[in-house]
mmCIF file of N, CA and C in Angstrom:
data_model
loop_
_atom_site.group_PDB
_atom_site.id
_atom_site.type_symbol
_atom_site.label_atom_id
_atom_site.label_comp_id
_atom_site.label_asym_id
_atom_site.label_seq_id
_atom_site.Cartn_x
_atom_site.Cartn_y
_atom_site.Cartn_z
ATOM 1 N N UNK A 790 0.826 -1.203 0.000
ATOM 2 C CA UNK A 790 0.000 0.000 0.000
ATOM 3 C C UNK A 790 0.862 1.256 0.000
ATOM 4 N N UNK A 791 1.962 1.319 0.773
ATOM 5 C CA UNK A 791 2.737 2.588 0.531
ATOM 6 C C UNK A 791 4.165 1.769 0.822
ATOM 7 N N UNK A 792 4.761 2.816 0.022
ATOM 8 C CA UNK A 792 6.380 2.221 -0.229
ATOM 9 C C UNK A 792 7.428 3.275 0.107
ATOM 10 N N UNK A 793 8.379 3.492 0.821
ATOM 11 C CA UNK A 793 9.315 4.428 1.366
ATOM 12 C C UNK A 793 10.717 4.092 1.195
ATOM 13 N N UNK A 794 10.909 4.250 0.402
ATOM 14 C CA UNK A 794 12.800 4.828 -0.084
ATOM 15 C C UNK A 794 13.546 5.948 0.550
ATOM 16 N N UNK A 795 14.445 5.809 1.543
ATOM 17 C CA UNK A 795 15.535 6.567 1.991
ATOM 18 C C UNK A 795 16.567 6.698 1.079
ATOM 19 N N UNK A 796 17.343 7.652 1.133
ATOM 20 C CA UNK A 796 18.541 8.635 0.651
ATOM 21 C C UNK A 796 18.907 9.923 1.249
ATOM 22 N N UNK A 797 20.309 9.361 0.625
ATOM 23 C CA UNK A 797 21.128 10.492 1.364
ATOM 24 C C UNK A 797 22.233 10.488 2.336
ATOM 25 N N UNK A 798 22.126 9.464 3.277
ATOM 26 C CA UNK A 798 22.968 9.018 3.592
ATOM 27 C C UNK A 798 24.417 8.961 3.196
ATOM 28 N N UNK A 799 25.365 8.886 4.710
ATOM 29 C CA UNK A 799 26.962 8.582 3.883
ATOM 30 C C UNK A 799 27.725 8.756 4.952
ATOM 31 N N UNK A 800 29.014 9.283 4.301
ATOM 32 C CA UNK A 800 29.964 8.996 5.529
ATOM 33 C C UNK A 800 30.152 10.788 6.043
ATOM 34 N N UNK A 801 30.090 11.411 6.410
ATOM 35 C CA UNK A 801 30.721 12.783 7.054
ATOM 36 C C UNK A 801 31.664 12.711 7.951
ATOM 37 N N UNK A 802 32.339 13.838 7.998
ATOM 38 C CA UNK A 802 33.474 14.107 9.447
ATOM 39 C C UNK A 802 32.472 15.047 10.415
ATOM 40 N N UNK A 803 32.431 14.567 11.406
ATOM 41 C CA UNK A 803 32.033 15.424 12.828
ATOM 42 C C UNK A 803 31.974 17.131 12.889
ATOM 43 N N UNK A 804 30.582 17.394 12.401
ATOM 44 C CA UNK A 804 30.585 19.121 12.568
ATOM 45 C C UNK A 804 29.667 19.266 11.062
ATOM 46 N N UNK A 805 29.884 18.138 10.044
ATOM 47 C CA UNK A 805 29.340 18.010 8.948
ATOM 48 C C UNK A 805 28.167 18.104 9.024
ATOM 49 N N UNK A 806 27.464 17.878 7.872
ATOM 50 C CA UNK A 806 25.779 18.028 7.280
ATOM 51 C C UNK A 806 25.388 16.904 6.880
ATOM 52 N N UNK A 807 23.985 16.898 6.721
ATOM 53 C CA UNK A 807 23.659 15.879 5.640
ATOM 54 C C UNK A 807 22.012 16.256 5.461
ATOM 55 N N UNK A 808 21.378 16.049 4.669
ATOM 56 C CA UNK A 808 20.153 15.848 4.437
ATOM 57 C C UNK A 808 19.380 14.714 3.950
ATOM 58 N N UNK A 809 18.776 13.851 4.955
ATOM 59 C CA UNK A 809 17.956 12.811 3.894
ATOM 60 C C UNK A 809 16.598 12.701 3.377
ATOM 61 N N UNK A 810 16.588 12.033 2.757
ATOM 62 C CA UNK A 810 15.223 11.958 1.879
ATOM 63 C C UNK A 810 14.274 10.633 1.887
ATOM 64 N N UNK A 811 13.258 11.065 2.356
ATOM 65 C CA UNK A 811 12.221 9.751 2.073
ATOM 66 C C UNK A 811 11.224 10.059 0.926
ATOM 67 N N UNK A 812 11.076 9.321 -0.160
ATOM 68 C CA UNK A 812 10.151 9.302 -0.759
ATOM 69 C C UNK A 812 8.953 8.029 -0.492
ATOM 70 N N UNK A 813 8.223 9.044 -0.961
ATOM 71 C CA UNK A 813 6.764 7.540 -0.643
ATOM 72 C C UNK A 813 5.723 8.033 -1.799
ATOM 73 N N UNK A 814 5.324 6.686 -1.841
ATOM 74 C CA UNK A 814 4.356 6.268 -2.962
ATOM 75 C C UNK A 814 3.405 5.564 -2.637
ATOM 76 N N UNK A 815 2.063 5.388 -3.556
ATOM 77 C CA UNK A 815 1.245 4.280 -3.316
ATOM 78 C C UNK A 815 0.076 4.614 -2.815
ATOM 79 N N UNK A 816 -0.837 5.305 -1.817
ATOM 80 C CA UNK A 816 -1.143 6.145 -0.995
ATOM 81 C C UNK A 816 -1.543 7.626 -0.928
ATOM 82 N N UNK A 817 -2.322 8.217 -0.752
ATOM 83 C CA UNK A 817 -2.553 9.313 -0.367
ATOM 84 C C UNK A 817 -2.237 9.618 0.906
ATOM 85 N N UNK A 818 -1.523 10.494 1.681
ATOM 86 C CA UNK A 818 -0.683 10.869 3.145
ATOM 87 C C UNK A 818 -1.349 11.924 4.053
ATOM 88 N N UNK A 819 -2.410 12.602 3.440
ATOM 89 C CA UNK A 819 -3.284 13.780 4.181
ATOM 90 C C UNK A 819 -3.474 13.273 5.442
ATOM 91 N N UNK A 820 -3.615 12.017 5.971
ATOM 92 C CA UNK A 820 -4.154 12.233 7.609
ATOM 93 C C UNK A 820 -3.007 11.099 7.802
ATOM 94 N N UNK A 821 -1.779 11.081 7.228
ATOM 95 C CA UNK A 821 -0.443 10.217 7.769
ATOM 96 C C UNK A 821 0.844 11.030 8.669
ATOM 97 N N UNK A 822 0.949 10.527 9.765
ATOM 98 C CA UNK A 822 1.906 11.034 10.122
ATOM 99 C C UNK A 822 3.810 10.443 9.320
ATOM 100 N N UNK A 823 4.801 11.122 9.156
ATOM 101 C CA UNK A 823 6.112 10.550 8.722
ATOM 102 C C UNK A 823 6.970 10.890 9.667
ATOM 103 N N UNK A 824 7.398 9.778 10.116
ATOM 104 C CA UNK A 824 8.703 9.619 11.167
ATOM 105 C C UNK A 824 9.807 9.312 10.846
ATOM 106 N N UNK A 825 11.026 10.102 11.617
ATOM 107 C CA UNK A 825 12.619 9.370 10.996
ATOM 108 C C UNK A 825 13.013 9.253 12.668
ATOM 109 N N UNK A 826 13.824 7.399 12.038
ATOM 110 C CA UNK A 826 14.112 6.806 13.348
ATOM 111 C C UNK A 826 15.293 6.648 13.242
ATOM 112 N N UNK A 827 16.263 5.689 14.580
ATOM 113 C CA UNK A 827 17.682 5.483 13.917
ATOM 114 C C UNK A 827 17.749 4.384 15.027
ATOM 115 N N UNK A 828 19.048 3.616 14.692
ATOM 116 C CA UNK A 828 19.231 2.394 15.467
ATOM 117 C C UNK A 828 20.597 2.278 14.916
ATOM 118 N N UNK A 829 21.444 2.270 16.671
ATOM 119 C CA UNK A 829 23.134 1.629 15.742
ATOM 120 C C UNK A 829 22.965 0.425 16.391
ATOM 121 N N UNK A 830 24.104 -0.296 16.161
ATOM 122 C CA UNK A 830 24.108 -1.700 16.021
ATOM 123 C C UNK A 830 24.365 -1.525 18.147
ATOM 124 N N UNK A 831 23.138 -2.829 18.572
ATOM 125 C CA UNK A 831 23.564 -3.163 20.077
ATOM 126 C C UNK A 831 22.144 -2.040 20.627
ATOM 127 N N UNK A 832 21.856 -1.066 19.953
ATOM 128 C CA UNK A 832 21.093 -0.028 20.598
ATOM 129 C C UNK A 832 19.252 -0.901 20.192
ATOM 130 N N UNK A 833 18.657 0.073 20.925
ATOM 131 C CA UNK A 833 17.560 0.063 20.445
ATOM 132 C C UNK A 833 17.544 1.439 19.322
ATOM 133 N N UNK A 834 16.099 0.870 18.503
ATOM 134 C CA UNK A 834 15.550 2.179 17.662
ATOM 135 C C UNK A 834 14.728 2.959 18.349
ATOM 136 N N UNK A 835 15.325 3.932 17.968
ATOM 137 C CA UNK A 835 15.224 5.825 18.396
ATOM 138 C C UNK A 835 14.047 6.197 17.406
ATOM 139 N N UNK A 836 13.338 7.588 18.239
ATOM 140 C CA UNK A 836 12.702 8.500 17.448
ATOM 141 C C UNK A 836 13.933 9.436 17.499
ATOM 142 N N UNK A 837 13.531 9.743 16.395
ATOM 143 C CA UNK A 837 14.493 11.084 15.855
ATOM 144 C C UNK A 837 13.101 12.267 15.488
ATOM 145 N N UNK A 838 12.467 12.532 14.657
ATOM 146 C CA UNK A 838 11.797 13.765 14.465
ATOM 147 C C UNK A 838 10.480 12.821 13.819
ATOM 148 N N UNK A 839 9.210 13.821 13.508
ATOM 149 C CA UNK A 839 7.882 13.129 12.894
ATOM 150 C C UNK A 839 7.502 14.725 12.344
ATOM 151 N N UNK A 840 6.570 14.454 11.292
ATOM 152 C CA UNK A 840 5.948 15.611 11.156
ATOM 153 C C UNK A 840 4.813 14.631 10.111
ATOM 154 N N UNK A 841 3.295 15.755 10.299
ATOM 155 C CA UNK A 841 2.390 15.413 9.710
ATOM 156 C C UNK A 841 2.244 15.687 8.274
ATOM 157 N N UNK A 842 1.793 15.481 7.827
ATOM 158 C CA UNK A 842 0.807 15.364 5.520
ATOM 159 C C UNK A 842 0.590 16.660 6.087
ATOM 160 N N UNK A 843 -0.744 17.028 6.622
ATOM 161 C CA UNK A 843 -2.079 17.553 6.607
ATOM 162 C C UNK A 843 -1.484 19.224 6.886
ATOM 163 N N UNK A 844 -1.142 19.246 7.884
ATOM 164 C CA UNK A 844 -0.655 20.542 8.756
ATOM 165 C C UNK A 844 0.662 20.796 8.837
ATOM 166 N N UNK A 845 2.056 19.929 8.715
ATOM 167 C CA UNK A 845 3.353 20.006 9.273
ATOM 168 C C UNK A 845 3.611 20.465 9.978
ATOM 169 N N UNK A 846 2.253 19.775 11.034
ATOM 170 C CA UNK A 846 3.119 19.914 13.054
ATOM 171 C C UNK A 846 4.549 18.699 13.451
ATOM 172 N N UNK A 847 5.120 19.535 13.933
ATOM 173 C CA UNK A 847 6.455 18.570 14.059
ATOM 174 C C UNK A 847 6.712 18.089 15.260
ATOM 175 N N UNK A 848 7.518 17.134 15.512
ATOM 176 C CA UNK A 848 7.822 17.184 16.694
ATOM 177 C C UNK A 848 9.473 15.925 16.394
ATOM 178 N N UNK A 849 10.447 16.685 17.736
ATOM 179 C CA UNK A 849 12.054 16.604 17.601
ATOM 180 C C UNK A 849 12.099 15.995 18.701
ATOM 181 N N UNK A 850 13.049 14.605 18.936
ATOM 182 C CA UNK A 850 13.858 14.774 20.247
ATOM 183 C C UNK A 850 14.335 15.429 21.087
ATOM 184 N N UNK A 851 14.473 15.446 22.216
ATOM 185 C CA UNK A 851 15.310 16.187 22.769
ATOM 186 C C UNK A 851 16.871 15.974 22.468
ATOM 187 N N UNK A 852 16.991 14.691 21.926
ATOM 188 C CA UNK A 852 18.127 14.485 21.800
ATOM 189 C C UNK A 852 19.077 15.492 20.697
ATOM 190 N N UNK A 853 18.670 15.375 19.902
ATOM 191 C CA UNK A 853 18.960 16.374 18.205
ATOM 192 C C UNK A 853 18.294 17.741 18.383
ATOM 193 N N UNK A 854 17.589 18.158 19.122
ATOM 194 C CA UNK A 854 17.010 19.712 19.505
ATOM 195 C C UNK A 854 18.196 20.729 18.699
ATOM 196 N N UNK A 855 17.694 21.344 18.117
ATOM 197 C CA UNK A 855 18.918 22.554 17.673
ATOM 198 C C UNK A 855 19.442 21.776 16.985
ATOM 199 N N UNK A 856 19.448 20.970 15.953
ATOM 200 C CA UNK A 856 20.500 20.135 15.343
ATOM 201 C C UNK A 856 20.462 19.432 13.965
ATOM 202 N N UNK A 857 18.793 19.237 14.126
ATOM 203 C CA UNK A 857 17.862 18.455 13.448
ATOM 204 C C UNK A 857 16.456 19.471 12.648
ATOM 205 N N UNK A 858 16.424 18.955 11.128
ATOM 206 C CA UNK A 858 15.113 20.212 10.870
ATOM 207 C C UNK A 858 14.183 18.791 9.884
ATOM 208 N N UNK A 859 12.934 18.727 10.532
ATOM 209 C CA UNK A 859 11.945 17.951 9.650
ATOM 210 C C UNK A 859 11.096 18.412 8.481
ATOM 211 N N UNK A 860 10.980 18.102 7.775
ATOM 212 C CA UNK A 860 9.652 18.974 6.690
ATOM 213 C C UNK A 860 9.445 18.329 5.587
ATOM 214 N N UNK A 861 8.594 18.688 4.579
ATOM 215 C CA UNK A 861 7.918 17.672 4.048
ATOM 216 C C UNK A 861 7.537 18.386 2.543
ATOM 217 N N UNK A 862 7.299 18.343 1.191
ATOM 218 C CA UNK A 862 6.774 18.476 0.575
ATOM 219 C C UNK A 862 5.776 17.562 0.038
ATOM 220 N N UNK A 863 4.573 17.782 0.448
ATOM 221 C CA UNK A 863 3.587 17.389 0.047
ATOM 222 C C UNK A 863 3.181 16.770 -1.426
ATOM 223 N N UNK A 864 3.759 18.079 -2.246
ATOM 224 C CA UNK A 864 3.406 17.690 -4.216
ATOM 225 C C UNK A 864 4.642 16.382 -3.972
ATOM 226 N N UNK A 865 5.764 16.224 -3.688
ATOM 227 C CA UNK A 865 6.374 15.391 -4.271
ATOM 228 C C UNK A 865 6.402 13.967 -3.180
ATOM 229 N N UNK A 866 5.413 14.205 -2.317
ATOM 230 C CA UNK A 866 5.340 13.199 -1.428
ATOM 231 C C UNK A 866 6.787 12.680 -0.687
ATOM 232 N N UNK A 867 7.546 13.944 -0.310
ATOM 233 C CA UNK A 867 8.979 13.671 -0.110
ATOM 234 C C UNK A 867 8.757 14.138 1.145
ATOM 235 N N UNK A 868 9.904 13.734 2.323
ATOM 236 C CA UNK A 868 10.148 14.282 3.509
ATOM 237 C C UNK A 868 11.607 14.198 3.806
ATOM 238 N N UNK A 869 11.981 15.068 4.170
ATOM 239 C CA UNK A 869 13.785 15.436 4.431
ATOM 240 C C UNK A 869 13.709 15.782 6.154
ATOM 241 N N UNK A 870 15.144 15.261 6.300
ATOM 242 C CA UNK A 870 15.851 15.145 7.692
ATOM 243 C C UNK A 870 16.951 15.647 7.115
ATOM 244 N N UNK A 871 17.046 17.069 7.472
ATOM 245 C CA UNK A 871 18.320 18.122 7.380
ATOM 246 C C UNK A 871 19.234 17.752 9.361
ATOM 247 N N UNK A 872 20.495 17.529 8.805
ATOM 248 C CA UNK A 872 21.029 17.403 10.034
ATOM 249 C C UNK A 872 21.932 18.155 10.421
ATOM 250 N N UNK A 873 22.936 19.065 10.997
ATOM 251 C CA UNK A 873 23.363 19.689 11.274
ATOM 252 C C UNK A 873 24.656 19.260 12.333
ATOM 253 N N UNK A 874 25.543 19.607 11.831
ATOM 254 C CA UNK A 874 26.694 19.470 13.136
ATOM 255 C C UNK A 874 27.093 18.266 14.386
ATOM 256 N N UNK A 875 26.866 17.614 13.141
ATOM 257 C CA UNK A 875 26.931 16.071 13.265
ATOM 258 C C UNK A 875 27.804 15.088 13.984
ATOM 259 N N UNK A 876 27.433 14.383 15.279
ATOM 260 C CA UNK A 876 28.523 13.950 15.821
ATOM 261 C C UNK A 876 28.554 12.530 15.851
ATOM 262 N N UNK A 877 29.677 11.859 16.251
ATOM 263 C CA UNK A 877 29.666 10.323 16.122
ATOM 264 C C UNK A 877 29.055 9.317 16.754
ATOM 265 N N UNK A 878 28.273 10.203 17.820
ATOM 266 C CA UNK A 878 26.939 9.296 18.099
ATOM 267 C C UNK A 878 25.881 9.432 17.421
ATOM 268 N N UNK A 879 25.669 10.075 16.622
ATOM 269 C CA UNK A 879 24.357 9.983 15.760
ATOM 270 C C UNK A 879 24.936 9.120 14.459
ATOM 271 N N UNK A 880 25.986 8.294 14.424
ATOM 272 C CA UNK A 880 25.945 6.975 13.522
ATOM 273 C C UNK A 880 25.223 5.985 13.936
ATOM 274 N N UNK A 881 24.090 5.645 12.847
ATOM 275 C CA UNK A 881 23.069 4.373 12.608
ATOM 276 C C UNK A 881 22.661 4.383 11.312
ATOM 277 N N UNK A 882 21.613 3.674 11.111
ATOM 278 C CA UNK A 882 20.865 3.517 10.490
ATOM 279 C C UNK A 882 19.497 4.323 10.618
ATOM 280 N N UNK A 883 19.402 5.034 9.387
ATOM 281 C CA UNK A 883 18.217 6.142 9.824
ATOM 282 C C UNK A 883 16.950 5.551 8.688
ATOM 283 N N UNK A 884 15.666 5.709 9.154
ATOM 284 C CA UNK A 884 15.016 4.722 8.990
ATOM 285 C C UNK A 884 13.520 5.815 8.722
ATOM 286 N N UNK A 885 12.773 5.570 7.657
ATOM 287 C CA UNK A 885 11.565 6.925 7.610
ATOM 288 C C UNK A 885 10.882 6.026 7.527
ATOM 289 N N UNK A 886 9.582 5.839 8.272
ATOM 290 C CA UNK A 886 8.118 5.509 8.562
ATOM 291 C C UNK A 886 7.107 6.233 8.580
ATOM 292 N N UNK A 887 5.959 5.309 7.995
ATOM 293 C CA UNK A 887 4.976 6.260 8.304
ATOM 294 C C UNK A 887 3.666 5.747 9.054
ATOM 295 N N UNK A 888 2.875 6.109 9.354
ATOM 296 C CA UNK A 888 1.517 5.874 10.454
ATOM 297 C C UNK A 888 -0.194 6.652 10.438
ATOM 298 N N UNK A 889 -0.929 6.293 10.961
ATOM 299 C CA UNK A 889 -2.047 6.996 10.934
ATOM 300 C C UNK A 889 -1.579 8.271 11.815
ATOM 301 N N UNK A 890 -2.429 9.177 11.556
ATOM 302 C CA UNK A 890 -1.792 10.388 12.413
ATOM 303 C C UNK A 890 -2.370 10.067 14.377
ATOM 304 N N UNK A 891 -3.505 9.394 14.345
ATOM 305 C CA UNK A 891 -4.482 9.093 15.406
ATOM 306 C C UNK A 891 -3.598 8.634 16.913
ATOM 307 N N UNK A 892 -2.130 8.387 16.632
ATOM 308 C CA UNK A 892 -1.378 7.724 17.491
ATOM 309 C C UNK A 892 -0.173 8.694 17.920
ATOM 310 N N UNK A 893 0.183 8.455 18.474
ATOM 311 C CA UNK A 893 1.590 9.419 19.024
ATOM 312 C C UNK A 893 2.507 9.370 18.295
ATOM 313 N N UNK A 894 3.985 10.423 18.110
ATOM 314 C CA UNK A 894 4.382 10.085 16.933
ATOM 315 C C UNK A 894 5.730 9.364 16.975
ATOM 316 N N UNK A 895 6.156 9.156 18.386
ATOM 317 C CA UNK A 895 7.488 8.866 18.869
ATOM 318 C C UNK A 895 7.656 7.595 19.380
ATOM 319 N N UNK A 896 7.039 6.868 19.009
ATOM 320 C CA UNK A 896 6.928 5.267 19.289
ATOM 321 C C UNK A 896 6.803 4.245 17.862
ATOM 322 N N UNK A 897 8.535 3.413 17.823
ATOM 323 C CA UNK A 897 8.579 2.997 16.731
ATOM 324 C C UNK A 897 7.338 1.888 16.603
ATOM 325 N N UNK A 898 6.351 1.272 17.174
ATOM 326 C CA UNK A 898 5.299 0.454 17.609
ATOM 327 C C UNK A 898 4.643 0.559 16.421
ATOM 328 N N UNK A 899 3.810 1.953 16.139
ATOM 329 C CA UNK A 899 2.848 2.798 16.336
ATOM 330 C C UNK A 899 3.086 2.687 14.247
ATOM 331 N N UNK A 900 4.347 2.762 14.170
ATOM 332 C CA UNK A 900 4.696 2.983 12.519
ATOM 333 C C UNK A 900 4.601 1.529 11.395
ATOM 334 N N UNK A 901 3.162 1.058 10.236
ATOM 335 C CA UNK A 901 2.856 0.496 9.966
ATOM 336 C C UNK A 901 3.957 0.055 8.389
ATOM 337 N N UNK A 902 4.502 1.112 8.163
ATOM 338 C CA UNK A 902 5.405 1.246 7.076
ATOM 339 C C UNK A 902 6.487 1.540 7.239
ATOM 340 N N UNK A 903 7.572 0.753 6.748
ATOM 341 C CA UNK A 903 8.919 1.412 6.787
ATOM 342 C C UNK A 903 9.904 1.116 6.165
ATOM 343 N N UNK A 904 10.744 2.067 5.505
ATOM 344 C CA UNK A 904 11.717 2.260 4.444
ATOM 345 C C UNK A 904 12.384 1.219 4.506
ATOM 346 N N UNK A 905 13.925 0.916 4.086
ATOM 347 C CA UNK A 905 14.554 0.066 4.236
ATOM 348 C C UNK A 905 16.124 0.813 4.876
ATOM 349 N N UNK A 906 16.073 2.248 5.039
ATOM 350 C CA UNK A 906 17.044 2.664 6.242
ATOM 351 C C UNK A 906 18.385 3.161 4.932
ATOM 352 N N UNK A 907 19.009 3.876 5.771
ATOM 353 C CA UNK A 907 20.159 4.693 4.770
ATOM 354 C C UNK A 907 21.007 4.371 5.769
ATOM 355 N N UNK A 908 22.465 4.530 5.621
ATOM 356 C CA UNK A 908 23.778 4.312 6.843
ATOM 357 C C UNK A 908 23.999 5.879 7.260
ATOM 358 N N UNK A 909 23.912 6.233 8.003
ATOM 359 C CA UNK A 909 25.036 7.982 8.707
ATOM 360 C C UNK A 909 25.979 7.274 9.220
ATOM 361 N N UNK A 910 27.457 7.590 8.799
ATOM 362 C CA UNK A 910 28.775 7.170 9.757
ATOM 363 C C UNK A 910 29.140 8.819 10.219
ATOM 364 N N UNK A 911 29.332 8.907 11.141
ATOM 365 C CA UNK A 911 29.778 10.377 11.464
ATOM 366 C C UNK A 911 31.616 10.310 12.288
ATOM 367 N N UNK A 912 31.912 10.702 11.425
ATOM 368 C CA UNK A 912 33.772 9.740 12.170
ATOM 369 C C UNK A 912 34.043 11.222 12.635
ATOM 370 N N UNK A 913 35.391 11.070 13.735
ATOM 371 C CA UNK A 913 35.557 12.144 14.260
ATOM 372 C C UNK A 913 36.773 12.267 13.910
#
């Protein structure tokens, strides 16, 4: 029913950028929420940021606060995770899902769809 491709991903040095990209298909997204998660190897998976189709109410970790920017274009059914000043704990696997909006947005549980994940190495 809906299909999600990550990009963007890669390797950076510590202080670096990156922006990724989820595209999705299949679906109409007006009452879907889109989440980007992450998981390094040994950890559990993280919320990282969510934002809605309908409105683009967002919502960030505390962890990435100041660090991290979510948003979404609607016409191209795309959503980007701009990252900022990047350190070597935010290497994982970053991972875009999506969900009914009806549920909270920070619980990987809750997300019925999901990409197949991009690598961030952030070396110092």
């Amino acid at each position: 029913q809906v299909q999600l491709v990550e990009s963007g991903g890669g390797l950076v040095q510590a202080g670096g950028s990156l922006r990724l990209s989820c595209a999705a298909s299949g679906r109409t997204f007006s009452s879907y929420t889109m989440g980007w998660f992450r998981q390094a190897p040994g950890k559990e998976r993280e919320f990282v940021a969510a934002i809605t189709w309908s409105g683009g109410s967002t919502n960030t970790a505390d962890s990435v606060k100041g660090r991290v920017t979510i948003s979404r274009d609607n016409a191209k059914n795309t959503v980007y995770l701009q990252m900022n000043n990047l350190k070597p704990e935010d290497t994982a696997v970053y991972y875009c899902a999506a969900k009914p909006s009806y549920y909270s947005s920070d619980y990987h549980g809750y997300y019925a769809y999901w990409g197949q994940g991009t690598q961030v190495t952030v070396s110092s």
